[in-house]
Short mmCIF file of C-alpha atoms in Angstrom, two decimals:
data_model
loop_
_atom_site.label_atom_id
_atom_site.label_comp_id
_atom_site.label_asym_id
_atom_site.label_seq_id
_atom_site.Cartn_x
_atom_site.Cartn_y
_atom_site.Cartn_z
CA MET A 1 -33.43 -55.86 -10.61
CA THR A 2 -31.72 -55.68 -7.21
CA VAL A 3 -33.03 -52.89 -4.98
CA THR A 4 -31.11 -51.95 -1.83
CA VAL A 5 -32.71 -49.50 0.58
CA THR A 6 -31.69 -49.85 4.23
CA THR A 7 -33.13 -47.86 7.10
CA ALA A 8 -32.11 -49.70 10.27
CA GLY A 9 -29.53 -52.03 11.76
CA SER A 10 -25.89 -52.37 10.80
CA LEU A 11 -24.89 -51.66 7.22
CA PRO A 12 -25.04 -54.87 5.22
CA GLY A 13 -21.90 -56.37 3.77
CA ALA A 14 -21.63 -55.30 0.16
CA GLY A 15 -19.29 -58.02 -1.06
CA GLY A 16 -20.42 -59.98 -4.07
CA PRO A 17 -19.78 -63.18 -6.03
CA ASP A 18 -17.30 -61.27 -8.22
CA GLY A 19 -14.87 -61.28 -5.32
CA SER A 20 -15.38 -57.62 -4.42
CA ASP A 21 -14.62 -56.74 -0.82
CA GLY A 22 -17.64 -54.56 -0.28
CA THR A 23 -15.82 -51.30 -1.08
CA TYR A 24 -17.92 -48.78 -2.96
CA ASP A 25 -16.49 -46.89 -5.91
CA VAL A 26 -18.27 -43.69 -4.83
CA THR A 27 -20.25 -42.76 -1.74
CA VAL A 28 -22.48 -39.68 -1.83
CA VAL A 29 -23.18 -38.16 1.57
CA GLY A 30 -26.52 -36.37 1.62
CA ALA A 31 -29.74 -37.51 -0.04
CA GLY A 32 -31.33 -34.15 -0.70
CA VAL A 33 -32.21 -33.11 -4.22
CA VAL A 34 -28.54 -32.48 -5.12
CA GLY A 35 -27.15 -35.66 -3.57
CA ALA A 36 -29.91 -37.77 -5.11
CA ALA A 37 -29.25 -36.18 -8.52
CA ILE A 38 -25.53 -36.97 -8.21
CA ALA A 39 -26.27 -40.59 -7.27
CA ARG A 40 -28.62 -40.87 -10.25
CA GLU A 41 -26.02 -39.47 -12.63
CA LEU A 42 -23.33 -41.84 -11.32
CA ALA A 43 -25.76 -44.75 -11.72
CA ARG A 44 -25.38 -44.32 -15.49
CA TYR A 45 -21.97 -45.95 -15.15
CA ARG A 46 -21.04 -49.45 -14.02
CA LEU A 47 -19.88 -48.37 -10.60
CA ARG A 48 -20.73 -49.46 -7.07
CA ILE A 49 -22.46 -46.45 -5.53
CA ALA A 50 -23.79 -45.70 -2.07
CA LEU A 51 -26.08 -42.82 -1.15
CA VAL A 52 -26.26 -42.17 2.60
CA ASP A 53 -28.27 -39.72 4.67
CA ALA A 54 -28.68 -39.05 8.38
CA SER A 55 -32.43 -38.69 7.98
CA ASP A 56 -35.04 -41.39 7.42
CA ASP A 57 -36.04 -40.17 3.97
CA ILE A 58 -34.98 -38.65 0.69
CA GLY A 59 -35.09 -34.85 0.50
CA ASN A 60 -35.88 -34.47 4.18
CA GLY A 61 -33.86 -31.28 4.79
CA THR A 62 -33.70 -28.10 2.74
CA SER A 63 -35.17 -29.92 -0.26
CA LYS A 64 -38.57 -30.44 1.34
CA ALA A 65 -39.12 -26.85 2.50
CA ASN A 66 -38.46 -24.26 -0.19
CA THR A 67 -40.35 -22.07 -2.64
CA ALA A 68 -40.48 -24.83 -5.29
CA ILE A 69 -39.56 -22.59 -8.22
CA LEU A 70 -37.88 -23.82 -11.39
CA HIS A 71 -35.65 -20.81 -12.03
CA THR A 72 -34.38 -19.46 -15.34
CA GLY A 73 -31.29 -18.02 -13.67
CA PHE A 74 -32.02 -14.56 -15.05
CA ASP A 75 -30.73 -12.83 -11.91
CA ALA A 76 -27.71 -15.00 -11.06
CA VAL A 77 -24.24 -13.47 -10.87
CA PRO A 78 -23.08 -13.41 -14.51
CA GLY A 79 -20.10 -15.66 -15.14
CA SER A 80 -20.54 -17.58 -11.89
CA LEU A 81 -20.68 -21.33 -11.63
CA GLU A 82 -24.20 -21.02 -10.24
CA ALA A 83 -25.35 -19.01 -13.27
CA ARG A 84 -24.10 -21.68 -15.67
CA LEU A 85 -25.45 -24.63 -13.72
CA VAL A 86 -28.86 -23.04 -13.14
CA ARG A 87 -29.18 -22.25 -16.84
CA GLU A 88 -28.18 -25.80 -17.83
CA GLY A 89 -30.15 -27.38 -15.00
CA GLN A 90 -33.37 -25.61 -15.87
CA ALA A 91 -33.40 -27.16 -19.33
CA LEU A 92 -32.40 -30.59 -18.02
CA LEU A 93 -34.97 -30.67 -15.24
CA ALA A 94 -37.79 -29.34 -17.42
CA ALA A 95 -37.17 -32.16 -19.89
CA TYR A 96 -36.79 -34.73 -17.11
CA ALA A 97 -40.04 -33.60 -15.50
CA THR A 98 -41.89 -34.14 -18.77
CA GLU A 99 -40.30 -37.57 -19.13
CA THR A 100 -41.05 -38.79 -15.61
CA GLY A 101 -44.30 -37.01 -14.76
CA ILE A 102 -42.99 -34.51 -12.21
CA PRO A 103 -45.60 -31.72 -12.19
CA VAL A 104 -44.40 -28.36 -13.53
CA GLU A 105 -46.46 -25.27 -14.35
CA ARG A 106 -44.98 -22.51 -16.50
CA THR A 107 -46.65 -19.56 -14.81
CA GLY A 108 -44.03 -16.95 -15.61
CA ALA A 109 -42.84 -14.39 -13.08
CA LEU A 110 -43.24 -10.66 -12.59
CA LEU A 111 -40.53 -8.88 -10.63
CA VAL A 112 -42.50 -5.91 -9.31
CA ALA A 113 -41.14 -2.41 -8.68
CA TRP A 114 -42.96 -0.59 -5.88
CA ASN A 115 -41.02 2.68 -5.91
CA ALA A 116 -38.93 4.81 -8.22
CA ASP A 117 -35.62 3.36 -7.05
CA GLN A 118 -36.79 -0.18 -7.75
CA LEU A 119 -38.19 0.88 -11.10
CA ALA A 120 -34.79 2.30 -12.04
CA VAL A 121 -33.19 -1.07 -11.29
CA LEU A 122 -35.35 -2.99 -13.77
CA PRO A 123 -33.28 -2.11 -16.88
CA GLU A 124 -30.16 -3.24 -15.02
CA LEU A 125 -31.81 -6.56 -14.18
CA LEU A 126 -32.92 -6.89 -17.80
CA ALA A 127 -29.32 -6.41 -18.95
CA LYS A 128 -28.14 -8.88 -16.31
CA SER A 129 -30.65 -11.41 -17.61
CA GLY A 130 -29.17 -11.04 -21.08
CA ARG A 131 -25.65 -11.58 -19.77
CA ASN A 132 -26.91 -14.79 -18.18
CA GLY A 133 -28.11 -16.05 -21.54
CA TYR A 134 -31.81 -15.46 -20.94
CA GLY A 135 -33.25 -13.16 -23.58
CA ALA A 136 -37.01 -13.47 -23.11
CA ALA A 137 -37.33 -11.01 -20.20
CA ARG A 138 -38.85 -7.59 -20.80
CA VAL A 139 -39.87 -4.54 -18.79
CA ILE A 140 -43.60 -3.82 -18.66
CA GLY A 141 -45.40 -0.71 -17.44
CA ALA A 142 -47.93 -0.23 -14.68
CA ASP A 143 -51.00 -0.56 -16.92
CA GLU A 144 -49.93 -3.92 -18.39
CA LEU A 145 -48.87 -5.12 -14.96
CA ARG A 146 -52.30 -4.27 -13.54
CA ALA A 147 -54.02 -6.03 -16.44
CA ARG A 148 -51.92 -9.14 -15.88
CA GLU A 149 -52.38 -9.16 -12.08
CA PRO A 150 -55.58 -7.26 -11.20
CA HIS A 151 -55.38 -8.20 -7.49
CA LEU A 152 -51.97 -6.60 -7.05
CA GLY A 153 -51.75 -3.98 -4.31
CA PRO A 154 -51.79 -0.25 -5.10
CA GLY A 155 -48.64 1.61 -6.04
CA ALA A 156 -46.87 -0.85 -8.32
CA LEU A 157 -45.01 1.12 -11.00
CA GLY A 158 -43.92 -1.62 -13.40
CA ALA A 159 -42.26 -5.01 -13.54
CA LEU A 160 -39.71 -7.19 -15.22
CA GLU A 161 -41.50 -10.09 -16.89
CA ILE A 162 -39.69 -13.44 -16.91
CA PRO A 163 -42.06 -15.67 -18.89
CA ASP A 164 -40.24 -18.98 -18.37
CA GLU A 165 -40.12 -19.07 -14.56
CA SER A 166 -42.12 -22.08 -13.40
CA VAL A 167 -43.36 -23.83 -10.29
CA ILE A 168 -42.48 -27.49 -9.68
CA CYS A 169 -43.12 -30.22 -7.12
CA PRO A 170 -40.16 -30.11 -4.73
CA TRP A 171 -40.96 -33.50 -3.19
CA THR A 172 -41.36 -35.62 -6.31
CA THR A 173 -38.12 -34.38 -7.86
CA PRO A 174 -35.57 -35.85 -5.39
CA LEU A 175 -37.74 -38.94 -5.02
CA ALA A 176 -37.61 -39.48 -8.80
CA PHE A 177 -33.81 -39.15 -8.78
CA ALA A 178 -33.46 -41.58 -5.88
CA THR A 179 -35.95 -44.07 -7.31
CA GLN A 180 -34.13 -44.20 -10.62
CA ALA A 181 -30.75 -44.47 -8.90
CA VAL A 182 -31.86 -47.32 -6.63
CA ARG A 183 -33.45 -49.23 -9.51
CA ALA A 184 -30.13 -48.88 -11.35
CA GLY A 185 -28.26 -50.46 -8.45
CA VAL A 186 -27.34 -47.62 -6.09
CA HIS A 187 -27.40 -48.67 -2.42
CA LEU A 188 -29.48 -46.20 -0.39
CA HIS A 189 -28.70 -46.12 3.35
CA LEU A 190 -31.02 -43.93 5.42
CA ASP A 191 -30.82 -43.14 9.14
CA CYS A 192 -27.07 -43.31 8.52
CA ARG A 193 -25.25 -40.33 10.02
CA VAL A 194 -21.57 -39.88 9.10
CA THR A 195 -19.48 -39.43 12.26
CA ASP A 196 -15.90 -39.71 11.03
CA ILE A 197 -13.83 -40.26 7.88
CA ALA A 198 -10.40 -41.84 7.80
CA GLU A 199 -8.04 -42.56 4.91
CA ASP A 200 -6.51 -45.99 4.49
CA GLY A 201 -4.34 -46.02 1.39
CA ASP A 202 -6.62 -45.43 -1.56
CA VAL A 203 -9.82 -46.05 0.40
CA HIS A 204 -11.89 -43.85 2.72
CA THR A 205 -13.34 -45.59 5.76
CA VAL A 206 -16.53 -43.72 6.60
CA SER A 207 -17.76 -44.25 10.15
CA THR A 208 -21.53 -43.94 10.45
CA SER A 209 -24.19 -44.38 13.10
CA ARG A 210 -24.91 -47.78 11.54
CA GLY A 211 -21.34 -48.99 11.19
CA PRO A 212 -18.45 -48.39 8.78
CA LEU A 213 -18.42 -48.40 5.02
CA ARG A 214 -15.45 -48.28 2.67
CA THR A 215 -15.33 -46.18 -0.47
CA ARG A 216 -12.72 -45.18 -3.01
CA TYR A 217 -14.24 -41.79 -3.83
CA LEU A 218 -16.39 -39.50 -1.74
CA VAL A 219 -18.89 -36.76 -2.61
CA ASN A 220 -20.04 -34.37 0.13
CA ALA A 221 -23.56 -33.12 -0.64
CA ALA A 222 -24.59 -32.83 3.00
CA GLY A 223 -26.34 -29.47 2.70
CA LEU A 224 -26.51 -27.73 6.07
CA TYR A 225 -23.78 -30.05 7.35
CA ALA A 226 -21.47 -29.88 4.33
CA ASP A 227 -18.90 -27.82 6.22
CA GLU A 228 -18.80 -30.38 9.04
CA ILE A 229 -18.21 -33.23 6.59
CA ASP A 230 -15.57 -31.10 4.85
CA ARG A 231 -13.71 -30.64 8.14
CA LEU A 232 -13.61 -34.41 8.64
CA LEU A 233 -11.46 -34.40 5.49
CA GLY A 234 -9.09 -31.85 7.05
CA HIS A 235 -10.43 -28.66 5.48
CA ASP A 236 -11.61 -25.35 6.90
CA VAL A 237 -12.72 -23.64 3.72
CA PHE A 238 -16.29 -22.55 4.42
CA THR A 239 -18.84 -22.35 7.20
CA VAL A 240 -22.54 -22.96 6.68
CA THR A 241 -24.87 -20.47 8.32
CA PRO A 242 -28.44 -21.78 8.37
CA ARG A 243 -30.73 -19.15 6.86
CA ARG A 244 -34.31 -19.77 7.90
CA GLY A 245 -37.12 -19.10 5.49
CA GLN A 246 -40.62 -19.13 6.94
CA LEU A 247 -43.55 -19.51 4.57
CA ILE A 248 -47.34 -19.41 4.68
CA VAL A 249 -49.49 -21.68 2.50
CA TYR A 250 -52.93 -20.28 1.68
CA ASP A 251 -55.98 -22.34 0.85
CA LYS A 252 -56.85 -23.35 -2.70
CA LEU A 253 -59.68 -20.82 -2.72
CA ALA A 254 -56.96 -18.12 -2.91
CA ARG A 255 -55.53 -19.52 -6.15
CA GLY A 256 -57.56 -17.14 -8.33
CA LEU A 257 -55.82 -14.14 -6.78
CA VAL A 258 -52.45 -14.87 -8.39
CA SER A 259 -51.53 -15.87 -11.94
CA HIS A 260 -47.75 -15.38 -11.88
CA ILE A 261 -44.88 -15.76 -9.46
CA LEU A 262 -44.69 -12.26 -7.95
CA LEU A 263 -41.11 -11.41 -7.07
CA PRO A 264 -39.60 -8.44 -5.25
CA VAL A 265 -36.48 -6.64 -6.40
CA PRO A 266 -33.75 -8.87 -4.88
CA THR A 267 -31.33 -7.81 -2.16
CA SER A 268 -28.04 -9.21 -0.86
CA ALA A 269 -30.00 -11.28 1.70
CA GLY A 270 -31.83 -13.20 -0.98
CA LYS A 271 -34.68 -13.01 -3.44
CA GLY A 272 -37.01 -11.60 -0.79
CA VAL A 273 -40.65 -12.30 -0.03
CA LEU A 274 -42.68 -13.55 -2.96
CA VAL A 275 -46.23 -14.62 -3.67
CA ALA A 276 -46.52 -17.65 -5.91
CA PRO A 277 -48.93 -20.34 -7.03
CA THR A 278 -48.00 -23.93 -6.22
CA VAL A 279 -48.47 -27.04 -8.33
CA PHE A 280 -50.78 -28.29 -5.57
CA GLY A 281 -53.28 -25.48 -6.20
CA ASN A 282 -52.39 -23.31 -3.20
CA VAL A 283 -50.74 -19.91 -2.91
CA LEU A 284 -47.38 -19.49 -1.18
CA LEU A 285 -46.17 -16.40 0.69
CA GLY A 286 -42.54 -16.13 1.82
CA PRO A 287 -39.80 -16.73 2.66
CA THR A 288 -38.19 -14.75 5.42
CA ALA A 289 -34.37 -14.66 5.56
CA GLU A 290 -33.06 -15.11 9.10
CA ASP A 291 -29.45 -16.13 9.76
CA LEU A 292 -29.31 -18.49 12.74
CA ASP A 293 -26.86 -20.64 14.67
CA ASP A 294 -29.14 -23.66 15.12
CA ARG A 295 -29.16 -26.02 12.13
CA THR A 296 -32.37 -27.64 13.36
CA ALA A 297 -34.44 -24.47 13.94
CA THR A 298 -37.23 -25.17 11.47
CA GLY A 299 -40.01 -23.82 13.66
CA SER A 300 -42.14 -20.86 12.65
CA THR A 301 -42.27 -17.73 14.81
CA ALA A 302 -44.95 -15.16 15.56
CA ASP A 303 -42.64 -12.35 14.39
CA GLY A 304 -41.80 -14.13 11.16
CA LEU A 305 -45.41 -14.85 10.29
CA HIS A 306 -46.43 -11.28 11.16
CA LEU A 307 -43.72 -9.95 8.83
CA LEU A 308 -44.95 -12.19 6.01
CA ARG A 309 -48.56 -11.13 6.45
CA GLU A 310 -47.56 -7.47 6.34
CA GLN A 311 -45.55 -8.08 3.16
CA GLY A 312 -48.42 -10.08 1.68
CA ARG A 313 -50.86 -7.28 2.47
CA ARG A 314 -48.75 -4.95 0.33
CA ILE A 315 -48.35 -7.37 -2.58
CA VAL A 316 -51.85 -8.88 -2.80
CA PRO A 317 -54.10 -7.26 -0.18
CA ALA A 318 -56.95 -9.76 -0.55
CA LEU A 319 -54.59 -12.64 0.21
CA VAL A 320 -54.42 -11.98 3.94
CA ASP A 321 -58.18 -12.47 4.26
CA GLU A 322 -57.92 -16.01 2.86
CA GLU A 323 -57.70 -19.13 5.01
CA ILE A 324 -54.24 -20.44 5.85
CA THR A 325 -53.71 -24.13 5.19
CA ALA A 326 -50.24 -24.47 6.72
CA VAL A 327 -47.08 -22.68 7.78
CA TYR A 328 -43.59 -24.12 7.56
CA ALA A 329 -39.94 -23.13 7.64
CA GLY A 330 -36.85 -24.39 5.85
CA LEU A 331 -33.14 -23.72 6.30
CA ARG A 332 -30.91 -22.73 3.41
CA ALA A 333 -27.15 -23.33 3.47
CA ALA A 334 -25.66 -19.83 3.32
CA THR A 335 -21.86 -19.60 3.27
CA GLY A 336 -21.19 -15.88 2.89
CA GLN A 337 -20.37 -16.33 -0.79
CA GLU A 338 -22.80 -15.71 -3.62
CA ASP A 339 -21.55 -18.65 -5.68
CA TYR A 340 -21.71 -22.38 -5.12
CA ARG A 341 -18.75 -23.92 -3.29
CA ILE A 342 -18.00 -26.96 -5.42
CA GLN A 343 -14.39 -28.08 -5.23
CA GLU A 344 -12.53 -31.25 -6.19
CA TYR A 345 -9.55 -32.58 -4.22
CA PRO A 346 -7.68 -35.08 -6.44
CA GLY A 347 -5.29 -36.18 -3.70
CA LEU A 348 -8.21 -37.15 -1.50
CA ARG A 349 -10.44 -38.53 -4.27
CA TYR A 350 -13.11 -36.20 -2.92
CA VAL A 351 -15.53 -33.53 -4.17
CA ALA A 352 -17.16 -31.00 -1.83
CA VAL A 353 -20.55 -29.66 -2.91
CA GLY A 354 -21.38 -26.81 -0.53
CA GLY A 355 -23.30 -23.55 -0.45
CA ILE A 356 -26.12 -24.82 -2.65
CA ARG A 357 -28.88 -22.43 -1.74
CA SER A 358 -32.30 -21.62 -3.18
CA THR A 359 -31.40 -22.53 -6.76
CA GLY A 360 -30.24 -26.06 -5.91
CA LEU A 361 -33.48 -27.69 -7.04
CA THR A 362 -33.24 -26.08 -10.47
CA ALA A 363 -29.51 -26.74 -10.88
CA SER A 364 -29.51 -30.25 -9.40
CA MET A 365 -29.10 -32.24 -12.62
CA ALA A 366 -26.45 -29.89 -13.96
CA ILE A 367 -24.61 -30.02 -10.63
CA ALA A 368 -24.69 -33.80 -10.90
CA GLY A 369 -23.09 -33.72 -14.33
CA HIS A 370 -20.49 -31.20 -13.18
CA VAL A 371 -19.57 -33.27 -10.10
CA THR A 372 -19.32 -36.45 -12.17
CA GLY A 373 -16.89 -34.67 -14.46
CA LEU A 374 -14.83 -33.54 -11.47
CA LEU A 375 -14.71 -37.12 -10.17
CA ALA A 376 -13.37 -38.23 -13.54
CA GLU A 377 -10.71 -35.52 -13.34
CA THR A 378 -9.65 -36.82 -9.92
CA GLY A 379 -9.09 -40.28 -11.39
CA LEU A 380 -12.42 -42.10 -11.29
CA GLU A 381 -12.77 -44.30 -14.37
CA LEU A 382 -16.35 -43.94 -15.52
CA GLY A 383 -16.46 -46.17 -18.57
CA ALA A 384 -19.29 -46.00 -21.07
CA PRO A 385 -22.65 -44.63 -19.89
CA ARG A 386 -25.78 -46.75 -19.98
CA ASP A 387 -29.49 -46.03 -20.05
CA LEU A 388 -31.24 -45.81 -16.71
CA PRO A 389 -34.49 -47.63 -15.93
CA HIS A 390 -37.46 -45.47 -16.85
CA VAL A 391 -39.55 -44.17 -13.97
CA THR A 392 -43.00 -42.60 -13.96
CA MET A 393 -43.79 -40.67 -10.81
CA PRO A 394 -47.27 -40.30 -9.31
CA ASN A 395 -48.84 -36.99 -10.22
CA LEU A 396 -49.36 -34.61 -7.30
CA GLY A 397 -50.13 -31.54 -9.42
CA GLU A 398 -53.54 -29.98 -9.89
CA ALA A 399 -52.86 -28.97 -13.50
CA PHE A 400 -52.78 -32.63 -14.55
CA PRO A 401 -55.36 -35.40 -14.11
CA ARG A 402 -55.29 -36.80 -10.59
CA PRO A 403 -56.23 -40.49 -10.07
CA TYR A 404 -59.65 -39.72 -8.56
CA ARG A 405 -60.61 -38.05 -11.85
CA ARG A 406 -59.34 -40.84 -14.11
CA ALA A 407 -62.12 -43.21 -15.06
CA ASP A 408 -59.65 -45.53 -16.79
CA LEU A 409 -57.65 -46.09 -13.59
CA ILE A 410 -60.75 -46.51 -11.46
CA ALA A 411 -62.19 -49.05 -13.91
CA MET A 412 -59.02 -51.13 -13.61
CA ASP A 413 -58.74 -50.72 -9.84
CA PRO A 414 -61.53 -49.22 -7.69
CA ALA A 415 -58.92 -48.25 -5.06
CA TYR A 416 -58.15 -45.21 -7.24
CA GLY A 417 -61.74 -44.08 -6.76
CA THR A 418 -61.78 -44.58 -3.00
CA LEU A 419 -60.96 -41.29 -1.29
CA VAL A 420 -59.04 -41.40 1.97
CA CYS A 421 -57.96 -37.75 2.27
CA HIS A 422 -60.93 -35.64 1.20
CA CYS A 423 -59.16 -32.27 1.41
CA GLU A 424 -56.51 -33.25 -1.14
CA TYR A 425 -58.53 -35.96 -2.92
CA VAL A 426 -55.96 -38.66 -2.18
CA THR A 427 -57.12 -42.18 -2.92
CA LEU A 428 -56.49 -45.55 -1.34
CA GLY A 429 -54.68 -46.62 -4.52
CA GLU A 430 -52.18 -43.76 -4.28
CA ILE A 431 -51.41 -44.47 -0.63
CA ARG A 432 -51.02 -48.18 -1.35
CA ASP A 433 -48.65 -47.44 -4.25
CA ALA A 434 -46.51 -45.09 -2.14
CA LEU A 435 -46.22 -47.64 0.66
CA ASP A 436 -45.14 -50.28 -1.86
CA SER A 437 -42.76 -48.08 -3.85
CA THR A 438 -39.03 -48.46 -4.51
CA VAL A 439 -38.21 -45.88 -1.83
CA PRO A 440 -41.16 -46.18 0.57
CA PRO A 441 -41.92 -43.62 3.27
CA GLN A 442 -40.62 -44.23 6.77
CA SER A 443 -42.97 -41.75 8.42
CA LEU A 444 -46.38 -40.17 7.99
CA ASP A 445 -44.68 -36.98 6.79
CA GLY A 446 -42.85 -39.02 4.17
CA LEU A 447 -46.18 -40.47 3.06
CA ARG A 448 -47.63 -36.96 2.85
CA ARG A 449 -44.82 -35.84 0.55
CA ARG A 450 -45.52 -38.79 -1.73
CA THR A 451 -49.31 -38.46 -1.86
CA ARG A 452 -50.45 -35.15 -0.26
CA ALA A 453 -52.48 -37.15 2.28
CA ARG A 454 -52.89 -35.08 5.49
CA GLY A 455 -51.61 -31.99 3.67
CA GLY A 456 -54.89 -30.16 3.09
CA ARG A 457 -56.91 -27.58 4.97
CA CYS A 458 -57.78 -29.88 7.87
CA GLN A 459 -54.14 -31.03 8.24
CA GLY A 460 -55.19 -34.64 8.80
CA PHE A 461 -57.97 -33.99 11.34
CA HIS A 462 -60.44 -36.13 9.37
CA CYS A 463 -58.20 -38.63 7.57
CA GLY A 464 -55.30 -38.88 10.03
CA ALA A 465 -56.44 -42.05 11.77
CA ALA A 466 -57.18 -43.85 8.51
CA VAL A 467 -53.87 -42.80 6.96
CA ARG A 468 -51.95 -43.88 10.06
CA ALA A 469 -53.68 -47.27 10.05
CA LEU A 470 -52.72 -47.85 6.41
CA PHE A 471 -49.15 -46.78 7.16
CA GLU A 472 -48.83 -49.06 10.18
CA GLU A 473 -50.32 -52.04 8.33
CA ALA A 474 -47.66 -51.68 5.62
CA ARG A 475 -44.71 -51.55 8.00
CA PRO A 476 -42.70 -54.77 8.34
#
């Protein structure tokens, strides 16, 4: 098995003993959850694939900072591309998570009506759910709602129940896609920012911060920068407006206050502020929806956090008295259109994948299949598919046995019983495995997303030095 992950220096020559000139069949720009899923899907075929990203890690943009919900698509725009791909993607990702060990919890969701106008909208949302092919939703009254969520604030009049909404690990998912892709032969180039694209006959020459690469076909899955990449191909079709979502993570002691994902009645600005459990055992409050000009503005603000706390006080009053573990903010790629902006350009041998917003995690595998089909329509010869190498991801979810609780693992290797991060119960064995993995972390934050080390209530105050020492020892 040849594994190619590059993070520094000039891009290596990709020529091989078969006489190839180093030209890739397909290059995917953007290694978020969607780009990684596309690379994984393409890896099923005997093609030479590159996956490039300007960051130093997989899923280091929008994919790492979202609400981590596996959606049913009940409230998508009926008949839209997003509605179809979310519906298909939910089934694909749920099955893939079971196969690879990505933690998922089927908590169900309750879309809560707080006034008469919102209550009147629930039957419309129920009908919309049916048009989207999801028939398990139902409207429940105030008494049943209160029985299901006894800590809910006063005044709730009823809810739409969506029993199949789930929470998922947003970090393990793109890492699983990328790991499987790389093991199947995809070349992953990180810290590799695309600066220009030029056509030379039937080949694109992609200029990057680490040198040029040549590719026959190109997929733009660059997220917040998808419009900029699209313009390098001569288009001016859409503009990405970064929409910041700030979120608050409450301590695990708050987990007993919430059983379901608690959703508001959605508006044109998004799905609104929700309260939800996480697979890590915390409770999430957010996000805000702030349209910005700065595509790097991932800082939290006093006003944003105040707004969230006021909203949280209405939804689950006891929540605001709980300890806060962390706050964070992510940027979603809004384009002014409710649907995805996925478009093939046969003359350019190019597919643009833009405007993938909050449902991108859920739809990622279906988007990958759709984009692969579009590439075939533009002339890419796929050939027969093959099986991908099986991967089993480390479990980061509290609903499943963690290594420190597994006597069988500890008996085989005491490192799995040696705690390093006491807040999150992360063991020496888990950190060692992450540092020695197919796609290893390039930063302490990358290590946190692979293990949860430094992600607990003390935010690394106690374990930070030990974790850093392990990280530095593993670096070449």
